[in-house]
Short mmCIF file of C-alpha atoms in Angstrom, two decimals:
data_model
loop_
_atom_site.label_atom_id
_atom_site.label_comp_id
_atom_site.label_asym_id
_atom_site.label_seq_id
_atom_site.Cartn_x
_atom_site.Cartn_y
_atom_site.Cartn_z
CA MET D 1 12.80 -9.83 -9.49
CA PRO D 2 11.68 -13.27 -8.30
CA SER D 3 9.17 -13.75 -5.54
CA LEU D 4 10.28 -12.71 -2.08
CA THR D 5 7.88 -15.01 -0.23
CA PRO D 6 10.62 -17.38 1.05
CA PHE D 7 12.19 -14.56 3.08
CA GLN D 8 10.59 -14.39 6.52
CA ARG D 9 10.69 -11.88 9.33
CA THR D 10 9.86 -12.38 12.98
CA ALA D 11 6.36 -11.65 14.29
CA ALA D 12 7.71 -8.51 15.97
CA ASP D 13 9.10 -7.26 12.65
CA HIS D 14 5.80 -8.04 10.95
CA ALA D 15 3.81 -5.87 13.37
CA ARG D 16 6.09 -2.85 13.08
CA PRO D 17 5.48 -0.31 10.27
CA THR D 18 8.36 -0.14 7.86
CA THR D 19 10.65 2.83 7.79
CA VAL D 20 12.55 4.16 4.85
CA SER D 21 15.97 5.67 5.30
CA ALA D 22 16.13 9.44 5.67
CA ALA D 23 18.30 9.48 2.54
CA ARG D 24 15.09 9.35 0.48
CA PRO D 25 13.68 12.87 0.21
CA VAL D 26 9.90 13.06 0.53
CA SER D 27 9.23 15.63 -2.20
CA ALA D 28 7.44 13.39 -4.68
CA THR D 29 6.48 16.02 -7.22
CA ALA D 30 7.13 19.67 -7.86
CA ARG D 31 3.89 20.38 -5.99
CA GLY D 32 5.06 18.62 -2.81
CA THR D 33 2.42 15.90 -2.98
CA VAL D 34 2.65 12.18 -2.37
CA LEU D 35 0.24 9.39 -3.18
CA ALA D 36 -1.36 7.80 -0.12
CA GLU D 37 -2.41 4.16 -0.47
CA ALA D 38 -4.65 2.11 1.81
CA ARG D 39 -4.28 -1.54 0.80
CA THR D 40 -6.34 -4.31 2.37
CA LEU D 41 -5.51 -7.92 1.61
CA ILE D 42 -8.17 -10.49 2.47
CA ALA D 43 -7.50 -14.22 2.54
CA PRO D 44 -10.23 -16.29 0.92
CA GLY D 45 -11.22 -19.07 3.29
CA GLY D 46 -9.26 -17.45 6.12
CA ASP D 47 -5.82 -18.95 5.26
CA HIS D 48 -3.81 -16.72 7.60
CA CYS D 49 -0.48 -18.54 7.12
CA ALA D 50 -0.41 -18.00 3.37
CA LEU D 51 -1.62 -14.39 3.78
CA PHE D 52 1.07 -13.74 6.41
CA SER D 53 3.77 -14.96 3.98
CA LEU D 54 2.35 -12.80 1.18
CA VAL D 55 2.24 -9.71 3.37
CA LEU D 56 5.82 -10.26 4.53
CA ALA D 57 6.99 -10.61 0.93
CA MET D 58 5.10 -7.52 -0.21
CA ARG D 59 6.40 -5.43 2.70
CA ARG D 60 9.97 -6.49 1.97
CA ARG D 61 9.49 -5.70 -1.72
CA ALA D 62 8.03 -2.26 -0.88
CA GLU D 63 10.92 -1.47 1.48
CA ASP D 64 13.33 -2.07 -1.40
CA HIS D 65 11.31 -0.01 -3.89
CA ALA D 66 12.67 3.47 -4.59
CA GLY D 67 9.12 4.85 -4.96
CA LEU D 68 8.04 4.07 -1.39
CA VAL D 69 8.13 7.12 0.86
CA ASP D 70 7.05 5.24 4.00
CA GLU D 71 4.56 2.84 5.55
CA VAL D 72 2.47 4.75 8.08
CA HIS D 73 0.04 2.13 9.41
CA PHE D 74 -0.22 -1.64 9.64
CA SER D 75 -2.94 -3.83 11.13
CA ASP D 76 -3.28 -7.61 11.10
CA GLU D 77 -6.79 -8.90 11.76
CA GLY D 78 -6.22 -12.58 10.99
CA ASN D 79 -7.61 -13.13 7.51
CA ARG D 80 -7.44 -9.38 6.72
CA VAL D 81 -4.35 -7.16 6.68
CA ARG D 82 -4.37 -3.38 6.21
CA ILE D 83 -1.32 -1.41 5.13
CA VAL D 84 -1.29 2.36 4.64
CA SER D 85 1.71 3.71 2.74
CA ARG D 86 2.85 6.81 0.94
CA TRP D 87 4.37 6.66 -2.56
CA ARG D 88 6.19 9.22 -4.69
CA SER D 89 3.81 8.75 -7.63
CA ALA D 90 1.13 6.55 -9.17
CA GLU D 91 3.78 5.27 -11.59
CA ASP D 92 5.94 4.11 -8.66
CA LEU D 93 3.00 2.33 -7.06
CA ARG D 94 2.08 0.71 -10.40
CA ALA D 95 5.68 -0.54 -10.77
CA PHE D 96 5.51 -2.04 -7.28
CA VAL D 97 2.19 -3.76 -8.07
CA ASP D 98 3.64 -5.19 -11.28
CA GLN D 99 6.74 -6.46 -9.46
CA ALA D 100 4.64 -8.07 -6.71
CA HIS D 101 2.86 -10.31 -9.25
CA ASP D 102 5.27 -13.19 -8.52
CA ASP D 103 4.38 -12.95 -4.83
CA LEU D 104 0.67 -13.24 -5.69
CA LEU D 105 1.38 -16.31 -7.83
CA ASP D 106 3.23 -17.91 -4.91
CA TYR D 107 0.28 -17.11 -2.64
CA ARG D 108 -2.06 -18.78 -5.11
CA ALA D 109 0.18 -21.86 -5.27
CA ALA D 110 0.20 -22.09 -1.46
CA SER D 111 -3.49 -21.37 -0.84
CA GLY D 112 -5.23 -22.34 -4.06
CA ALA D 113 -6.76 -18.90 -4.59
CA PHE D 114 -5.83 -15.26 -5.05
CA PRO D 115 -6.38 -12.88 -2.14
CA THR D 116 -8.87 -10.06 -2.45
CA VAL D 117 -6.98 -6.78 -2.69
CA GLU D 118 -8.81 -3.53 -1.98
CA ARG D 119 -6.81 -0.40 -2.73
CA THR D 120 -7.80 3.21 -2.10
CA LEU D 121 -5.58 6.08 -3.25
CA TRP D 122 -5.55 9.82 -2.65
CA TRP D 123 -3.11 12.70 -2.97
CA THR D 124 -1.82 14.35 0.16
CA ALA D 125 0.75 17.00 1.01
CA ALA D 126 4.16 15.45 1.61
CA ASP D 127 4.40 17.05 5.04
CA THR D 128 0.90 15.98 6.20
CA GLU D 129 0.34 12.98 8.47
CA VAL D 130 -1.76 10.17 7.00
CA THR D 131 -3.77 8.29 9.62
CA ALA D 132 -5.58 4.96 9.66
CA ALA D 133 -8.84 6.82 10.38
CA GLU D 134 -8.37 8.95 7.25
CA ALA D 135 -7.67 5.80 5.23
CA ASP D 136 -10.92 4.29 6.53
CA ARG D 137 -12.90 7.42 5.59
CA ARG D 138 -11.37 7.54 2.12
CA SER D 139 -12.04 3.83 1.52
CA GLU D 140 -15.66 4.23 2.64
CA HIS D 141 -16.02 7.25 0.35
CA LEU D 142 -14.67 5.28 -2.62
CA ARG D 143 -17.09 2.40 -1.98
CA ALA D 144 -20.06 4.76 -1.58
CA HIS D 145 -19.35 7.31 -4.34
CA GLY D 146 -16.86 5.74 -6.74
CA PRO D 147 -13.56 7.26 -7.84
CA GLY D 148 -12.91 10.98 -7.77
CA PRO D 149 -10.40 13.47 -6.34
CA ASN D 150 -11.18 12.40 -2.75
CA ALA D 151 -10.43 8.69 -3.36
CA PHE D 152 -9.55 6.69 -6.45
CA THR D 153 -7.86 3.52 -7.70
CA LEU D 154 -5.00 2.65 -10.04
CA GLY D 155 -7.66 1.81 -12.64
CA SER D 156 -9.25 5.26 -12.27
CA PRO D 157 -6.30 7.54 -11.49
CA VAL D 158 -6.59 11.21 -10.66
CA PRO D 159 -3.62 13.48 -11.45
CA PRO D 160 -1.89 15.25 -8.57
CA PRO D 161 -3.58 18.53 -7.65
CA ALA D 162 -1.97 21.77 -8.76
CA ASP D 163 -2.48 23.35 -5.34
CA ARG D 164 -0.13 22.22 -2.56
CA ARG D 165 -3.04 22.39 -0.08
CA VAL D 166 -4.32 18.97 -1.05
CA ARG D 167 -7.86 17.97 -0.02
#
């Protein structure tokens, strides 16, 4: 799929978390777990316009991706944007990341640099709320202790837990 950067939303749409139609069941695996993702995009040099376009394109791409369960938190801090989402599996998230490569190339063409992307992942029960505060704690844990069952990355994946009562 080509880059989605040319498609724009209004500022009000940008600030609202995305919703996925109820037709998508949440049961990601036989164990009832989903992959939570806290993604922070940081604009080098503070180029908010280019970052804004990238974020819009990535949100639109995620909304159209069958592996997205939902977006549960969004914050825009100027040159830093935080998105917390839930995905059916690590494979679905990886497919999304691969598809978003064109959007990153468009960002680079517009700004002259790639954004910094920080991603923290963890497994959670499909029926458990994921909060921004939890995402912050998990990201801090990953930075302090490295990858493990509490927080990991796509480069250091952890399989879904066997027990439905996910940590």
